[in-house]
PDB file of C-alpha atoms in Angstrom:
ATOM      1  CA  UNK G 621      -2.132  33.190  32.777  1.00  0.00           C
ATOM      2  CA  UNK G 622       1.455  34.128  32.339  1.00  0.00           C
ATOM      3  CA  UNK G 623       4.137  36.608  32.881  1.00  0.00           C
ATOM      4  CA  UNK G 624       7.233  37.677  31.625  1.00  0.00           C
ATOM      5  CA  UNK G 625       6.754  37.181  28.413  1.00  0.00           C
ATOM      6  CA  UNK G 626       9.112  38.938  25.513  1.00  0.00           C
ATOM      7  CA  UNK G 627       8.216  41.287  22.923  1.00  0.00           C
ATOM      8  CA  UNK G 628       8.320  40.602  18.881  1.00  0.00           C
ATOM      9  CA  UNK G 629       8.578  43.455  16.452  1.00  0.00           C
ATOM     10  CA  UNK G 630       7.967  45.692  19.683  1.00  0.00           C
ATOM     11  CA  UNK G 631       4.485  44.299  20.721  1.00  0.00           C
ATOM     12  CA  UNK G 632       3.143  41.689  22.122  1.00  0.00           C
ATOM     13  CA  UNK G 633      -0.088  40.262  21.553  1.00  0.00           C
ATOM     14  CA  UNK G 634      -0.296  36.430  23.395  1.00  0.00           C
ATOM     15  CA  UNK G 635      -2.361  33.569  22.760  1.00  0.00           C
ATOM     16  CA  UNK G 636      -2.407  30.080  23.723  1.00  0.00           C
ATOM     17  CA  UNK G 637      -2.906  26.777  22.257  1.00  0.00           C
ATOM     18  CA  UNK G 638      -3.434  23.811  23.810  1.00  0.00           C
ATOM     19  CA  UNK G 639      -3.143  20.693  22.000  1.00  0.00           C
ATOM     20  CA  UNK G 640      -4.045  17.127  23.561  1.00  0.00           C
ATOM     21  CA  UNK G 641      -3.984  14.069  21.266  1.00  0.00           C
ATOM     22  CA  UNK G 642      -5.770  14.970  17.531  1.00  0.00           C
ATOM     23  CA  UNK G 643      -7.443  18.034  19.187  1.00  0.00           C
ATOM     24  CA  UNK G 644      -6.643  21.242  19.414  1.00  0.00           C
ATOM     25  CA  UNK G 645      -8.109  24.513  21.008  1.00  0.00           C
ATOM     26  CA  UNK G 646      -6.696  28.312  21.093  1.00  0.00           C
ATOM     27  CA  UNK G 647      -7.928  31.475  23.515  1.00  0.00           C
ATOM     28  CA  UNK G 648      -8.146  34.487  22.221  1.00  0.00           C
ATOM     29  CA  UNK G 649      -5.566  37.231  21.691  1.00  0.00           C
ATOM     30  CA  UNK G 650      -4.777  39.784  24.471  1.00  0.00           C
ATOM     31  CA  UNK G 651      -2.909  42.842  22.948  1.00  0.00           C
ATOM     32  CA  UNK G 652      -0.270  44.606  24.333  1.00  0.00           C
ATOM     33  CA  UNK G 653       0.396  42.410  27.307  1.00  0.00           C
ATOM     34  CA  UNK G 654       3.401  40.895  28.860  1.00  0.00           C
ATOM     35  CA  UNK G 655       1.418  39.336  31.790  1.00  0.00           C
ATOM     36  CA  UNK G 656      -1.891  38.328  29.832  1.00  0.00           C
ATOM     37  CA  UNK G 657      -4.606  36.409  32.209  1.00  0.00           C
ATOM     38  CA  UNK G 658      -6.918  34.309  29.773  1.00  0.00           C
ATOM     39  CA  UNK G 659      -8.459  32.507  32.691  1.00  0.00           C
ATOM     40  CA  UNK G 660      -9.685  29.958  29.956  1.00  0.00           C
ATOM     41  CA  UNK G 661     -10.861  26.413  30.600  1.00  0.00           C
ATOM     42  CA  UNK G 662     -10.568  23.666  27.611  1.00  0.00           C
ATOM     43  CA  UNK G 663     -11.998  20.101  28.120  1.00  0.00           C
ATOM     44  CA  UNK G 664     -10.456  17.158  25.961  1.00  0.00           C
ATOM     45  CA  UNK G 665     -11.383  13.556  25.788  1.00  0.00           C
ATOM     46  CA  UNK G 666      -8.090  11.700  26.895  1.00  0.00           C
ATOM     47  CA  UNK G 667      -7.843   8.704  24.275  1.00  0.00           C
ATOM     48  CA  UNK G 668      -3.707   7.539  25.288  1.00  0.00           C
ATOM     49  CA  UNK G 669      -2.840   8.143  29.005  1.00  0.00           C
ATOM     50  CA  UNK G 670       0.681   8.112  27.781  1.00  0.00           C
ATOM     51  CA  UNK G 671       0.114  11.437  25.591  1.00  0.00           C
ATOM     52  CA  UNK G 672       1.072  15.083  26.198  1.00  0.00           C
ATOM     53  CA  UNK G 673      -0.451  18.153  27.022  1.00  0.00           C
ATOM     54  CA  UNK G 674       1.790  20.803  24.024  1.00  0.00           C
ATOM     55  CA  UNK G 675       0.791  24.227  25.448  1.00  0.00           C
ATOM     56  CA  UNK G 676       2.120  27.085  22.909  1.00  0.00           C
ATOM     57  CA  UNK G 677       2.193  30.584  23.604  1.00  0.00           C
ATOM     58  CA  UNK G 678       2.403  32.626  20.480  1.00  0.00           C
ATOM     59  CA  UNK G 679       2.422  36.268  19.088  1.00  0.00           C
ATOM     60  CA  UNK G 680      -0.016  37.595  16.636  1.00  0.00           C
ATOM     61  CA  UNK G 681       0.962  40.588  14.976  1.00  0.00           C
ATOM     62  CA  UNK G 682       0.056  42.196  11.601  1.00  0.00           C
ATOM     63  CA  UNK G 683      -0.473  38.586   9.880  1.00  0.00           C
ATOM     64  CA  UNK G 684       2.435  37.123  11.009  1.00  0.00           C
ATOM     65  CA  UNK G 685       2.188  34.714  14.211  1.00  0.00           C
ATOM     66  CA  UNK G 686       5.582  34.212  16.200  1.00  0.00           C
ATOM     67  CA  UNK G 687       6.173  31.832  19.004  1.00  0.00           C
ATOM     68  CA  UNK G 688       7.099  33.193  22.520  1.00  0.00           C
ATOM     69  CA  UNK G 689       7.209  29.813  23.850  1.00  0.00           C
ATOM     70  CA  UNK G 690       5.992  26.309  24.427  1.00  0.00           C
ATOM     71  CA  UNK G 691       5.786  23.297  27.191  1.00  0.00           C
ATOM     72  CA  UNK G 692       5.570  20.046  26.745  1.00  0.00           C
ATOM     73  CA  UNK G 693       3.677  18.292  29.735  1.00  0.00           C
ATOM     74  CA  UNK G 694       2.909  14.192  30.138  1.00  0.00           C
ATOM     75  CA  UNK G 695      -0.416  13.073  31.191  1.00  0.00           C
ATOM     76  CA  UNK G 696       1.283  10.568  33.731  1.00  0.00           C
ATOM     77  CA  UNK G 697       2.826  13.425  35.669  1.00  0.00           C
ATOM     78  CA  UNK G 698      -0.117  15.655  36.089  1.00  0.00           C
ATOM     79  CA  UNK G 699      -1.959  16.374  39.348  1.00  0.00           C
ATOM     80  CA  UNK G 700      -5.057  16.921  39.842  1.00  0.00           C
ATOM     81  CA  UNK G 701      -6.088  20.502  40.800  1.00  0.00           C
ATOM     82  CA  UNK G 702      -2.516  21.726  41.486  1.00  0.00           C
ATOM     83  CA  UNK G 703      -1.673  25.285  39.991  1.00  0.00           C
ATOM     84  CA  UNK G 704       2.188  25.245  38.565  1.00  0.00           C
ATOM     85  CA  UNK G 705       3.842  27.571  37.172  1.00  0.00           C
ATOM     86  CA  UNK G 706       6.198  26.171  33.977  1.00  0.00           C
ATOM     87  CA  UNK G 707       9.151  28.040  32.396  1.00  0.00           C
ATOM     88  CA  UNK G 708       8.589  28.224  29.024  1.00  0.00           C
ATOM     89  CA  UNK G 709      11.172  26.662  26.370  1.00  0.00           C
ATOM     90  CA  UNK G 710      12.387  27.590  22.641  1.00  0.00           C
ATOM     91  CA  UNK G 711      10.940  25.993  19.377  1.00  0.00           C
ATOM     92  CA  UNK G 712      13.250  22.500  20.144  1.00  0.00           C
ATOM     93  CA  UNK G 713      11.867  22.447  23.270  1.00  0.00           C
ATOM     94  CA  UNK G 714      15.450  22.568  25.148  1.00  0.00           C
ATOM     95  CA  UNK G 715      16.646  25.412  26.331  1.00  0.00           C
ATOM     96  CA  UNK G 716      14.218  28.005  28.598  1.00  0.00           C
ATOM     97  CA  UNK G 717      12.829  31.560  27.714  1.00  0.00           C
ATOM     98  CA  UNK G 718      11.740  34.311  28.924  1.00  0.00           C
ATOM     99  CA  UNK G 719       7.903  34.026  30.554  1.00  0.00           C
ATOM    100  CA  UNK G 720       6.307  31.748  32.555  1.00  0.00           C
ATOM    101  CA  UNK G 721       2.482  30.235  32.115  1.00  0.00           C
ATOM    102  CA  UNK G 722       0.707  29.302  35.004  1.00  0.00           C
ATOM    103  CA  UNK G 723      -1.460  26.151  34.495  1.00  0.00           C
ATOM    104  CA  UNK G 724      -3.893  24.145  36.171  1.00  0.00           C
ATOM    105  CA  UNK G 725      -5.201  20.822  35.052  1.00  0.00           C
ATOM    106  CA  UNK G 726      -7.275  18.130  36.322  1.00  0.00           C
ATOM    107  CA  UNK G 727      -7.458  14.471  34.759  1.00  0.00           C
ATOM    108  CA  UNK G 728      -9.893  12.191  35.323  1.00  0.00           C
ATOM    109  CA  UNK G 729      -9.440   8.705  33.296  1.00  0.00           C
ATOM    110  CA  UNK G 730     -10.530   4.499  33.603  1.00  0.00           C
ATOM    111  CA  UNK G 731      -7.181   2.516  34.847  1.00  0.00           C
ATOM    112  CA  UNK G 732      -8.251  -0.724  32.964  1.00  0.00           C
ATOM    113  CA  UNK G 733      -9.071   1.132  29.536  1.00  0.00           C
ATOM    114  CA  UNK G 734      -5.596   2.952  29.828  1.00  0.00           C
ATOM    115  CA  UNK G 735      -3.789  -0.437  30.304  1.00  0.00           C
ATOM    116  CA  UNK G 736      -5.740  -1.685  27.054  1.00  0.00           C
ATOM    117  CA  UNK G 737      -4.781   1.660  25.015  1.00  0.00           C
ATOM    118  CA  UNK G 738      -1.428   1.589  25.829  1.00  0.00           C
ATOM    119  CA  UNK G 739      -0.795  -2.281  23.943  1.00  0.00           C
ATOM    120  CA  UNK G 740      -2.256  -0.278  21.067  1.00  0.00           C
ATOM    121  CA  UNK G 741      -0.213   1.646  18.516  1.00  0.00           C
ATOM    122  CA  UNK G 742       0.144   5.201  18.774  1.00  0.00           C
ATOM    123  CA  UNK G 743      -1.813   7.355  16.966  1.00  0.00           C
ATOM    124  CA  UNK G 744       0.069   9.785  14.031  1.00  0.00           C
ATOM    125  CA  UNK G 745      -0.479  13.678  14.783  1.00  0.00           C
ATOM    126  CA  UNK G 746      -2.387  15.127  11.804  1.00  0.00           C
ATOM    127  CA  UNK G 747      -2.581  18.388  12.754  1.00  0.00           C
ATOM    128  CA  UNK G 748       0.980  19.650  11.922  1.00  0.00           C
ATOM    129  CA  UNK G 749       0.882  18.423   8.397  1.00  0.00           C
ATOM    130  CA  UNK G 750       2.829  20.248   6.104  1.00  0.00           C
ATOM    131  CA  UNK G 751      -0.098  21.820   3.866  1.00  0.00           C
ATOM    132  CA  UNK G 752       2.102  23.798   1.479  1.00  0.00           C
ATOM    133  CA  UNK G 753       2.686  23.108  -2.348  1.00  0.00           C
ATOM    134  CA  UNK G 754       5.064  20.751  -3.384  1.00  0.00           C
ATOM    135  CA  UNK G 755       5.746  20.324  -6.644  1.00  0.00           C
ATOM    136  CA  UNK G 756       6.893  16.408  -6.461  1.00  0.00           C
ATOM    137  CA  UNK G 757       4.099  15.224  -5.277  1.00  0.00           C
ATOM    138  CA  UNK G 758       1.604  16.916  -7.581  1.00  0.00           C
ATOM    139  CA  UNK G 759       3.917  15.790 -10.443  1.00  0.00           C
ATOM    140  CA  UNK G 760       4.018  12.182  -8.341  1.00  0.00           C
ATOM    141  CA  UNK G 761       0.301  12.296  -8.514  1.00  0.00           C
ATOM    142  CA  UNK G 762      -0.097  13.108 -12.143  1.00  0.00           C
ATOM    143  CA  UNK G 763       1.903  10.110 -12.956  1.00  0.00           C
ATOM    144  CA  UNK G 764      -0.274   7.942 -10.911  1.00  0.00           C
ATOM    145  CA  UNK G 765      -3.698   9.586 -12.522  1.00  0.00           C
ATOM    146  CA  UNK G 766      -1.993   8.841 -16.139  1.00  0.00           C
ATOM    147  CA  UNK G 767      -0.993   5.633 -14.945  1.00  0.00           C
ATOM    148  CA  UNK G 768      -4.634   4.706 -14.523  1.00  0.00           C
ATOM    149  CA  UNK G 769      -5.977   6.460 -17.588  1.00  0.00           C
ATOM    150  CA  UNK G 770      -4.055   5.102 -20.076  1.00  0.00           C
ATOM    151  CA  UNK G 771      -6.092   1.684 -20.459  1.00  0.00           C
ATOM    152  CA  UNK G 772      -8.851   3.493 -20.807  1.00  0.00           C
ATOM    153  CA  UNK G 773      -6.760   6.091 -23.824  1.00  0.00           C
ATOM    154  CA  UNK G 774      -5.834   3.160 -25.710  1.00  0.00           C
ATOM    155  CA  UNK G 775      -9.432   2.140 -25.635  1.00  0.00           C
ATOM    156  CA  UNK G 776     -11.079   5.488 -26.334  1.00  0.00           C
ATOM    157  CA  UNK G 777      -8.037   5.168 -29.723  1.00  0.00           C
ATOM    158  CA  UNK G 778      -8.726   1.370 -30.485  1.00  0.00           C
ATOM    159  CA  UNK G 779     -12.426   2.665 -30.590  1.00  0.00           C
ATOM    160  CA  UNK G 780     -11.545   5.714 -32.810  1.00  0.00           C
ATOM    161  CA  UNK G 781      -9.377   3.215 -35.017  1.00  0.00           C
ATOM    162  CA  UNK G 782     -12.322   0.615 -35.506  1.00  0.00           C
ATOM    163  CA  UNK G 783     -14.895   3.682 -36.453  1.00  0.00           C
ATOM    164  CA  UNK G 784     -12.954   5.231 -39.102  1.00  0.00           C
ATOM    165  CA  UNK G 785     -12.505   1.863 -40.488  1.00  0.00           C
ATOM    166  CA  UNK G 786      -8.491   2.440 -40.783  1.00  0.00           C
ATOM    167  CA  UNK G 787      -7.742  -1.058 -40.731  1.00  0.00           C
ATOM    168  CA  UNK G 788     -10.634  -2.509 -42.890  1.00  0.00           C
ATOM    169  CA  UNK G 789     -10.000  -6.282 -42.010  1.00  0.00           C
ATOM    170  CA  UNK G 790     -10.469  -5.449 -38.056  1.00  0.00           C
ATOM    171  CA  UNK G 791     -13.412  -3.160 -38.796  1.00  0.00           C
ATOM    172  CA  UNK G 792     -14.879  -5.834 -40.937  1.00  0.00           C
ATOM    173  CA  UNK G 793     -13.956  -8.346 -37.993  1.00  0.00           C
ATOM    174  CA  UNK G 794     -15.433  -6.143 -34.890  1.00  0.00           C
ATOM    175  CA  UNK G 795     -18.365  -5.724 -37.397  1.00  0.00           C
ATOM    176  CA  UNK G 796     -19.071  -8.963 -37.737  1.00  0.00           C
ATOM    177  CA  UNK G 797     -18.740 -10.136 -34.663  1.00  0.00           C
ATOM    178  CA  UNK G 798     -20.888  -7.390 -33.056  1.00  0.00           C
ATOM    179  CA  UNK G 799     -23.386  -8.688 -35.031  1.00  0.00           C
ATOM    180  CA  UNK G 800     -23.011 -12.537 -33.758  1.00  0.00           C
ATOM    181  CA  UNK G 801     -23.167 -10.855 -30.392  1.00  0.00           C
ATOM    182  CA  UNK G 802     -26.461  -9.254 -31.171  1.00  0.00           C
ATOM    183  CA  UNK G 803     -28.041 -11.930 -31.823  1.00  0.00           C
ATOM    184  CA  UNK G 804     -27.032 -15.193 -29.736  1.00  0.00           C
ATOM    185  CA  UNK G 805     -25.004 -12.766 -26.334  1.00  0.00           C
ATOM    186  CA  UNK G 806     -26.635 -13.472 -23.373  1.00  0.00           C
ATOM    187  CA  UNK G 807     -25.968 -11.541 -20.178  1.00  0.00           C
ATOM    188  CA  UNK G 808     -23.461 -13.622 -18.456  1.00  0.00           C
ATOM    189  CA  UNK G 809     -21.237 -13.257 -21.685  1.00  0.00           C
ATOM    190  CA  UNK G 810     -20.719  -9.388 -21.064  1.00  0.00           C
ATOM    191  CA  UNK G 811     -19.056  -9.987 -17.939  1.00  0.00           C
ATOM    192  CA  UNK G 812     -16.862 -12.346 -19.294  1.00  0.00           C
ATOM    193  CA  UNK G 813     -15.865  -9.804 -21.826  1.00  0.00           C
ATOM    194  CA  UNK G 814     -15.243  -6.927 -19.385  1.00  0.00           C
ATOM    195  CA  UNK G 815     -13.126  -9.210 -17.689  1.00  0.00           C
ATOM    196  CA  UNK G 816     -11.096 -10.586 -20.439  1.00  0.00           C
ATOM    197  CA  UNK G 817     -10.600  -6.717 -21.445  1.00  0.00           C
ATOM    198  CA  UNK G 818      -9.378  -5.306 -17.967  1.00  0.00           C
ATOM    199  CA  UNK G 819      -6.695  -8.875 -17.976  1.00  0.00           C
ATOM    200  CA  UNK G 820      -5.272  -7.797 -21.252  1.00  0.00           C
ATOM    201  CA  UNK G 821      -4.724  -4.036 -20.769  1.00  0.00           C
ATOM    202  CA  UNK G 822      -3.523  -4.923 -17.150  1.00  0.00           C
ATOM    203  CA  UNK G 823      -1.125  -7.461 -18.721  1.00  0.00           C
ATOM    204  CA  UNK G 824       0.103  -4.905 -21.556  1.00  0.00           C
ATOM    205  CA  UNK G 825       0.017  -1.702 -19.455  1.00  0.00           C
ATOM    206  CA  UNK G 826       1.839  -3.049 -15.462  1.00  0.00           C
ATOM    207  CA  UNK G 827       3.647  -6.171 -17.072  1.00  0.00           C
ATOM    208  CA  UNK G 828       4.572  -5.361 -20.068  1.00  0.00           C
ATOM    209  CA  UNK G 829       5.341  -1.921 -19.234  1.00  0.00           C
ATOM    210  CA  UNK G 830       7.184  -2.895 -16.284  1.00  0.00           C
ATOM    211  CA  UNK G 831       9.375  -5.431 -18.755  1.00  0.00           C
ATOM    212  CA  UNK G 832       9.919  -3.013 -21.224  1.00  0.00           C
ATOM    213  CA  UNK G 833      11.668  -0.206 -19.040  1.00  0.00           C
ATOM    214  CA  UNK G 834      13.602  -2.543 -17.444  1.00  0.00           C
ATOM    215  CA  UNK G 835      14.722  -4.050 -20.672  1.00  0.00           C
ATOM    216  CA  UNK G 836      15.444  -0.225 -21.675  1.00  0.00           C
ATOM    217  CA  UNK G 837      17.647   0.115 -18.830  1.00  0.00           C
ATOM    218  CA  UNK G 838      19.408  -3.281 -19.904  1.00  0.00           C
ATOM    219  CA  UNK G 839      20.328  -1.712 -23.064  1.00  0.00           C
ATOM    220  CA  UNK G 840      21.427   1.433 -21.880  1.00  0.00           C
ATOM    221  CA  UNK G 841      23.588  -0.197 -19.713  1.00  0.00           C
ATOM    222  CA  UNK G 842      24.879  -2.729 -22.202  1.00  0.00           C
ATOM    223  CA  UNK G 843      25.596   0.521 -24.828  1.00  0.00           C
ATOM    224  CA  UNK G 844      27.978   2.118 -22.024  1.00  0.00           C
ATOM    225  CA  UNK G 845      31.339   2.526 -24.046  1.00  0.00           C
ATOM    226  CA  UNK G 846      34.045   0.107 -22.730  1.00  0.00           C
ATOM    227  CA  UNK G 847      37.469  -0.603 -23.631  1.00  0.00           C
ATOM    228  CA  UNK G 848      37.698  -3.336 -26.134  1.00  0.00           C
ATOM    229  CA  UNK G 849      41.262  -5.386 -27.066  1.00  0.00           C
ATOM    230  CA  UNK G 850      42.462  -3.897 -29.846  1.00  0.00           C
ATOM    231  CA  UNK G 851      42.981  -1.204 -27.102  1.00  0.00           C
ATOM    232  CA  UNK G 852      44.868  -3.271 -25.066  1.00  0.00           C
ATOM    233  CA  UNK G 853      47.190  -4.348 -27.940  1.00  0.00           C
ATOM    234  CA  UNK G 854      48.072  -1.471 -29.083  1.00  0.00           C
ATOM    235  CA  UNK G 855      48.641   0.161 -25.075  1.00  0.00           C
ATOM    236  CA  UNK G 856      51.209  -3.714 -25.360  1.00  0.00           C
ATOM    237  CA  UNK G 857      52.998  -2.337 -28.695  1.00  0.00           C
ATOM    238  CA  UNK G 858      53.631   1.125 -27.329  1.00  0.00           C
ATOM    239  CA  UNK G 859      55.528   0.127 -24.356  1.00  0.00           C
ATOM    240  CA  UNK G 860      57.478  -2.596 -26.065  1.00  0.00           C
ATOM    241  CA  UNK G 861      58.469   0.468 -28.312  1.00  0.00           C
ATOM    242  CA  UNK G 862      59.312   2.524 -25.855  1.00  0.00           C
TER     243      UNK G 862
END
């Protein structure tokens, strides 16, 4: 339960969410109530001895959620079937507010498998992950999506070239040749062929791409305006004028 909690927008309608690890579980909402009781028991499966127990007391009211509170609490320091009553702290989790939450918790974990977790790395939190719309990475991601689709663009176009026989010596050519295939290609050979294809759009797509802007960046570079010396000669005859 707690007590003493402040009201937002006038009311106050508590809840409480308790957050161990990658799991997280809520009580229900208790309206109008600065003292709310929730008398609520969660069970989590301790993976990092070393983790915390983030206990958030919040307000729900007309959509909008506002939080009254929170406490931070480390595994290590909790006692088994003791009641304590925590002061609750602002949104940085430094300075106190106004309520108190009375919490009891009991912890019941293997010594040897803690000592083997803890030469582990920590796990990332992926429940506070920013879910909203951003338009740099769906712009970021387009890139990437073109990025992969364009060998297969400039195939879907070499295709459309060779059909409507624009060039008629590489029509001819393909023609020919898918012919020979026809008749003496043997399995292994289409491999070989897929292969060969993937190397060379790889090689003209990522390399020479890749050389390409940079030598673009060469030349813009190279095309910045600088001060030549027939500049510097005639800055010489001026002063000697003067």
């Amino acid at each position: 339960g707690a007590k003493g909690l402040r009201t937002s927008g006038g009311r106050c309608n508590p809840y409480v969410t308790v957050e161990v690890g990658q799991a997280r579980l809520r009580t229900q909402v208790l309206h109008n109530e600065t003292s709310p009781q929730w008398d609520k028991t969660f069970y989590f499966h301790i993976k990092d001895i070393h983790d915390w127990i983030h206990v958030v007391v919040g307000n729900d009211g007309r959509g909008k959620e506002d939080q009254l509170g929170q406490l931070m609490i480390p595994l290590l320091r909790v006692e088994s079937g003791e009641i304590k009553e925590y002061r609750l702290k602002d949104k940085d989790c430094l300075h106190h507010t106004s309520g108190i939450i009375t919490v009891q918790c009991d912890l019941v974990y293997n010594h040897f498998r803690a000592g083997v977790r803890t030469l582990q790395p920590r796990e990332t939190s992926v429940l506070d992950q920013d879910a909203r719309f951003q338009r740099k990475v769906l712009l970021y991601n387009i890139k990437r999506l073109m990025t992969f689709l364009n060998p297969f663009l400039r195939a879907v176009q070499f295709y459309q070239t060779i059909l409507s026989w624009e060039d008629k010596l590489l029509s001819t050519f393909i023609l020919i040749l898918y012919i020979v295939s026809c008749l003496y290609a043997e399995l292994w050979m289409i491999f070989i062929a897929i292969i060969f294809v993937l190397i060379v759009f790889y090689v003209s797509v990522f390399i020479y791409g890749r050389d390409k802007e940079i030598y673009s960046i060469a030349k813009s570079r190279s095309d910045e305006p600088t001060r030549s010396d027939s500049d510097d000669i005639s800055d010489e005859e001026l002063l000697e004028d003067d």
